C-alpha positions as a Python dict, from the first residue, in 0.01 Angstrom:
ca = {
    (1, 'M'): (0, 0, 0),
    (2, 'T'): (289, 207, -173),
    (3, 'A'): (129, 532, -268),
    (4, 'P'): (113, 536, -670),
    (5, 'A'): (272, 893, -666),
    (6, 'R'): (593, 753, -498),
    (7, 'L'): (636, 529, -819),
    (8, 'T'): (776, 664, -1150),
    (9, 'P'): (700, 444, -1452),
    (10, 'V'): (983, 374, -1702),
    (11, 'A'): (897, 234, -2059),
    (12, 'D'): (1231, 305, -2235),
    (13, 'P'): (1567, 103, -2159),
    (14, 'A'): (1755, 400, -2276),
    (15, 'D'): (1592, 644, -2026),
    (16, 'P'): (1886, 847, -1872),
    (17, 'R'): (1734, 833, -1529),
    (18, 'I'): (1827, 452, -1494),
    (19, 'A'): (2147, 465, -1684),
    (20, 'E'): (2351, 349, -1383),
    (21, 'F'): (2191, 8, -1415),
    (22, 'T'): (2274, -16, -1789),
    (23, 'A'): (2474, -333, -1902),
    (24, 'M'): (2547, -463, -1567),
    (25, 'R'): (2679, -773, -1728),
    (26, 'D'): (2966, -571, -1873),
    (27, 'R'): (3048, -351, -1593),
    (28, 'D'): (3015, -267, -1225),
    (29, 'L'): (3018, 72, -1056),
    (30, 'A'): (3209, -42, -760),
    (31, 'G'): (3497, 200, -704),
    (32, 'R'): (3331, 477, -908),
    (33, 'G'): (3271, 755, -669),
    (34, 'N'): (3179, 491, -393),
    (35, 'R'): (2879, 399, -582),
    (36, 'F'): (2760, 33, -624),
    (37, 'I'): (2460, -165, -736),
    (38, 'A'): (2267, -365, -488),
    (39, 'E'): (2051, -660, -615),
    (40, 'G'): (1744, -842, -442),
    (41, 'R'): (1496, -774, -161),
    (42, 'V'): (1745, -917, 123),
    (43, 'V'): (2023, -681, -5),
    (44, 'L'): (1793, -380, -47),
    (45, 'Q'): (1654, -445, 307),
    (46, 'A'): (2017, -449, 456),
    (47, 'L'): (2091, -133, 255),
    (48, 'A'): (1772, 43, 381),
    (49, 'E'): (1854, -48, 760),
    (50, 'A'): (2223, 60, 702),
    (51, 'E'): (2115, 398, 566),
    (52, 'A'): (1864, 460, 861),
    (53, 'G'): (2113, 315, 1118),
    (54, 'H'): (2481, 379, 1112),
    (55, 'K'): (2454, 635, 812),
    (56, 'R'): (2744, 464, 617),
    (57, 'F'): (2543, 443, 303),
    (58, 'V'): (2293, 643, 91),
    (59, 'I'): (2031, 475, -136),
    (60, 'E'): (2020, 722, -448),
    (61, 'K'): (1774, 532, -660),
    (62, 'V'): (1568, 222, -710),
    (63, 'L'): (1455, 5, -990),
    (64, 'I'): (1187, -234, -940),
    (65, 'L'): (1016, -497, -1173),
    (66, 'E'): (653, -383, -1186),
    (67, 'N'): (512, -724, -1067),
    (68, 'R'): (720, -714, -755),
    (69, 'V'): (598, -362, -631),
    (70, 'A'): (297, -498, -419),
    (71, 'G'): (540, -748, -228),
    (72, 'L'): (793, -477, -165),
    (73, 'S'): (548, -196, -45),
    (74, 'D'): (668, -216, 310),
    (75, 'L'): (1027, -189, 213),
    (76, 'I'): (958, 95, -36),
    (77, 'A'): (774, 288, 252),
    (78, 'Q'): (1121, 273, 449),
    (79, 'L'): (1302, 453, 191),
    (80, 'D'): (1394, 818, 211),
    (81, 'P'): (1094, 1006, 52),
    (82, 'D'): (1344, 1187, -177),
    (83, 'C'): (1489, 864, -309),
    (84, 'P'): (1332, 782, -669),
    (85, 'V'): (1170, 476, -721),
    (86, 'Y'): (1147, 363, -1088),
    (87, 'V'): (911, 87, -1202),
    (88, 'A'): (945, -89, -1537),
    (89, 'G'): (813, -420, -1698),
    (90, 'R'): (1027, -734, -1738),
    (91, 'E'): (1135, -658, -2109),
    (92, 'V'): (1254, -310, -2003),
    (93, 'I'): (1460, -416, -1699),
    (94, 'D'): (1595, -701, -1913),
    (95, 'A'): (1718, -479, -2184),
    (96, 'V'): (1859, -233, -1924),
    (97, 'V'): (2069, -471, -1715),
    (98, 'G'): (2158, -703, -2002),
    (99, 'F'): (2052, -1037, -1851),
    (100, 'A'): (1727, -1194, -1666),
    (101, 'M'): (1909, -1289, -1345),
    (102, 'H'): (1857, -959, -1150),
    (103, 'R'): (1588, -1073, -924),
    (104, 'G'): (1358, -770, -1021),
    (105, 'V'): (1496, -540, -755),
    (106, 'L'): (1805, -313, -806),
    (107, 'A'): (1929, -8, -618),
    (108, 'L'): (2214, 224, -664),
    (109, 'G'): (2381, 303, -346),
    (110, 'R'): (2666, 516, -210),
    (111, 'Y'): (2911, 453, 42),
    (112, 'L'): (3022, 715, 291),
    (113, 'P'): (3369, 596, 399),
    (114, 'V'): (3533, 701, 723),
    (115, 'A'): (3844, 927, 705),
    (116, 'G'): (4102, 645, 738),
    (117, 'L'): (4182, 338, 950),
    (118, 'R'): (4266, 547, 1275),
    (119, 'E'): (3929, 684, 1287),
    (120, 'F'): (3775, 342, 1203),
    (121, 'I'): (3945, 185, 1493),
    (122, 'S'): (3863, 482, 1729),
    (123, 'R'): (3499, 396, 1686),
    (124, 'L'): (3532, 31, 1806),
    (125, 'P'): (3441, -81, 2145),
    (126, 'E'): (3692, -167, 2412),
    (127, 'Q'): (3632, -526, 2339),
    (128, 'A'): (3649, -581, 1979),
    (129, 'L'): (3682, -861, 1709),
    (130, 'L'): (3797, -780, 1366),
    (131, 'V'): (3900, -968, 1041),
    (132, 'A'): (4199, -836, 876),
    (133, 'A'): (4194, -929, 491),
    (134, 'C'): (4512, -963, 298),
    (135, 'G'): (4540, -985, -79),
    (136, 'I'): (4189, -1129, -109),
    (137, 'A'): (4117, -1105, -500),
    (138, 'N'): (3798, -1338, -522),
    (139, 'H'): (3478, -1163, -476),
    (140, 'D'): (3298, -1481, -353),
    (141, 'N'): (3567, -1516, -84),
    (142, 'I'): (3528, -1154, 5),
    (143, 'G'): (3163, -1192, 43),
    (144, 'G'): (3188, -1523, 233),
    (145, 'I'): (3439, -1346, 488),
    (146, 'F'): (3173, -1042, 543),
    (147, 'R'): (2897, -1298, 591),
    (148, 'N'): (3102, -1491, 856),
    (149, 'A'): (3182, -1155, 1022),
    (150, 'G'): (2817, -1083, 1050),
    (151, 'V'): (2701, -1422, 1168),
    (152, 'F'): (2961, -1418, 1458),
    (153, 'G'): (2926, -1079, 1576),
    (154, 'A'): (3265, -942, 1445),
    (155, 'D'): (3304, -563, 1486),
    (156, 'G'): (3431, -490, 1146),
    (157, 'V'): (3655, -602, 864),
    (158, 'V'): (3976, -407, 764),
    (159, 'L'): (4125, -467, 423),
    (160, 'D'): (4463, -411, 270),
    (161, 'D'): (4495, -210, -50),
    (162, 'S'): (4541, -525, -262),
    (163, 'C'): (4191, -662, -169),
    (164, 'C'): (3889, -663, -405),
    (165, 'D'): (3598, -418, -326),
    (166, 'P'): (3340, -589, -98),
    (167, 'L'): (3061, -355, -270),
    (168, 'Y'): (3097, -529, -602),
    (169, 'R'): (2768, -672, -680),
    (170, 'K'): (2874, -1042, -641),
    (171, 'A'): (3059, -983, -326),
    (172, 'I'): (2739, -809, -158),
    (173, 'R'): (2526, -1087, -291),
    (174, 'V'): (2747, -1366, -153),
    (175, 'S'): (2776, -1207, 167),
    (176, 'V'): (2366, -1195, 196),
    (177, 'G'): (2395, -827, 268),
    (178, 'A'): (2648, -853, 537),
    (179, 'A'): (2892, -633, 340),
    (180, 'L'): (2641, -346, 407),
    (181, 'R'): (2591, -420, 776),
    (182, 'V'): (2947, -508, 897),
    (183, 'P'): (3154, -197, 911),
    (184, 'F'): (3467, -199, 712),
    (185, 'C'): (3763, 9, 622),
    (186, 'R'): (4056, -10, 360),
    (187, 'G'): (4387, 72, 480),
    (188, 'G'): (4712, 84, 312),
    (189, 'S'): (4963, -219, 283),
    (190, 'I'): (4889, -538, 526),
    (191, 'A'): (5226, -431, 695),
    (192, 'E'): (5071, -74, 778),
    (193, 'L'): (4733, -245, 889),
    (194, 'V'): (4915, -473, 1124),
    (195, 'A'): (5108, -182, 1260),
    (196, 'E'): (4823, 12, 1315),
    (197, 'L'): (4612, -261, 1471),
    (198, 'S'): (4895, -357, 1716),
    (199, 'G'): (4941, 1, 1815),
    (200, 'H'): (4582, 15, 1930),
    (201, 'G'): (4600, -270, 2135),
    (202, 'F'): (4500, -559, 1897),
    (203, 'E'): (4631, -892, 1909),
    (204, 'V'): (4694, -975, 1537),
    (205, 'V'): (4647, -1356, 1492),
    (206, 'G'): (4770, -1489, 1130),
    (207, 'L'): (4577, -1772, 1017),
    (208, 'S'): (4810, -2038, 836),
    (209, 'P'): (4859, -2395, 778),
    (210, 'R'): (5182, -2350, 896),
    (211, 'G'): (5087, -2167, 1209),
    (212, 'T'): (5282, -2259, 1517),
    (213, 'G'): (4976, -2271, 1765),
    (214, 'A'): (4659, -2461, 1724),
    (215, 'L'): (4341, -2260, 1692),
    (216, 'S'): (4163, -2496, 1948),
    (217, 'D'): (4412, -2366, 2217),
    (218, 'F'): (4367, -1994, 2134),
    (219, 'Q'): (4231, -1800, 2401),
    (220, 'P'): (4135, -1440, 2273),
    (221, 'G'): (4192, -1109, 2488),
    (222, 'R'): (3985, -813, 2479),
    (223, 'R'): (4095, -694, 2115),
    (224, 'V'): (4169, -952, 1848),
    (225, 'A'): (4235, -908, 1484),
    (226, 'L'): (4216, -1222, 1267),
    (227, 'L'): (4432, -1193, 971),
    (228, 'A'): (4355, -1398, 664),
    (229, 'G'): (4564, -1404, 338),
    (230, 'A'): (4502, -1500, -19),
    (231, 'E'): (4430, -1839, -164),
    (232, 'G'): (4737, -2028, -232),
    (233, 'E'): (4987, -1744, -145),
    (234, 'G'): (4863, -1717, 215),
    (235, 'L'): (5009, -1440, 420),
    (236, 'P'): (5343, -1266, 325),
    (237, 'E'): (5644, -1415, 519),
    (238, 'Q'): (5734, -1081, 678),
    (239, 'I'): (5399, -1069, 840),
    (240, 'I'): (5400, -1428, 961),
    (241, 'D'): (5729, -1348, 1122),
    (242, 'Q'): (5578, -1054, 1315),
    (243, 'V'): (5233, -1189, 1449),
    (244, 'K'): (5121, -1490, 1643),
    (245, 'T'): (5022, -1750, 1381),
    (246, 'L'): (4751, -2041, 1421),
    (247, 'R'): (4641, -2346, 1226),
    (248, 'I'): (4329, -2506, 1216),
    (249, 'E'): (4361, -2874, 1275),
    (250, 'Q'): (4235, -3087, 1006),
    (251, 'A'): (4284, -3452, 893),
    (252, 'P'): (4625, -3542, 750),
    (253, 'G'): (4699, -3551, 384),
    (254, 'L'): (4468, -3278, 270),
    (255, 'D'): (4520, -2942, 142),
    (256, 'S'): (4431, -2622, 339),
    (257, 'L'): (4089, -2488, 385),
    (258, 'N'): (3936, -2213, 163),
    (259, 'V'): (4001, -1876, 310),
    (260, 'A'): (3643, -1779, 366),
    (261, 'T'): (3576, -2123, 537),
    (262, 'A'): (3902, -2089, 738),
    (263, 'S'): (3766, -1740, 844),
    (264, 'G'): (3433, -1865, 953),
    (265, 'I'): (3568, -2147, 1188),
    (266, 'A'): (3836, -1894, 1333),
    (267, 'L'): (3559, -1642, 1398),
    (268, 'W'): (3324, -1900, 1545),
    (269, 'H'): (3624, -2016, 1805),
    (270, 'A'): (3713, -1653, 1899),
    (271, 'A'): (3355, -1508, 1910),
    (272, 'S'): (3232, -1807, 2133),
    (273, 'R'): (3514, -1750, 2371),
    (274, 'M'): (3449, -1375, 2393),
    (275, 'G'): (3078, -1448, 2472),
    (276, 'R'): (2959, -1339, 2129),
    (277, 'T'): (2736, -1640, 2054),
    (278, 'S'): (2454, -1789, 2207),
    (279, 'R'): (2364, -2168, 2263),
}
């Protein structure tokens, strides 16, 4: 059981100690001092494991619905002893958050980013599989890409400076916590990402309906970065001209796949041939 002394009751929605959770419907902390909001038991578990493991995150405080405490006692026990755990009734939390769909488990996390793309690449294994994302502005798609990267054992995700934040609440939720488990790094422009990856021995492969090769024929080498572009626009022409491009074979007469779906198919193909999946 969780020791009562570990829990701090909160009865006022305006309590300044839980101010970061206020009006979540209207704003998000993502991008503000590398802080973000995590929702739900699964995501809090992922955040706790990430904090204890690779040290890329810190949990600064937690807010829990009072009737969820007993079922979360094991998870609360995993938290750093210095991390405040606030407990409130449903009316208080609903008033704080601004809506009822909060799952009764909220945490304020802080991301500790690496110094830059070069350092990020230097930490990767000799055989490595990455997803490189270009211009992905939809949080559902970013979350889906991270979930796919986690499922298929990718070593990380690199994002150009036009991608949305993977630590936005919706992106974390869609990723089912994978945005907290899969290492990631923001670089500069997509051209700078491609140049840096190529310079470190990565075969950068662009996914495009106009790809010159078929994904089913692709045999990955020891270092591969699968490059995915935005919905509709796809990858910039100058990038397509620089890298190998692959298309996912599909029935004739239909539109291209959603970028998250396409990344999942390409990751499965590459991961299975690199020995990262099990039968």
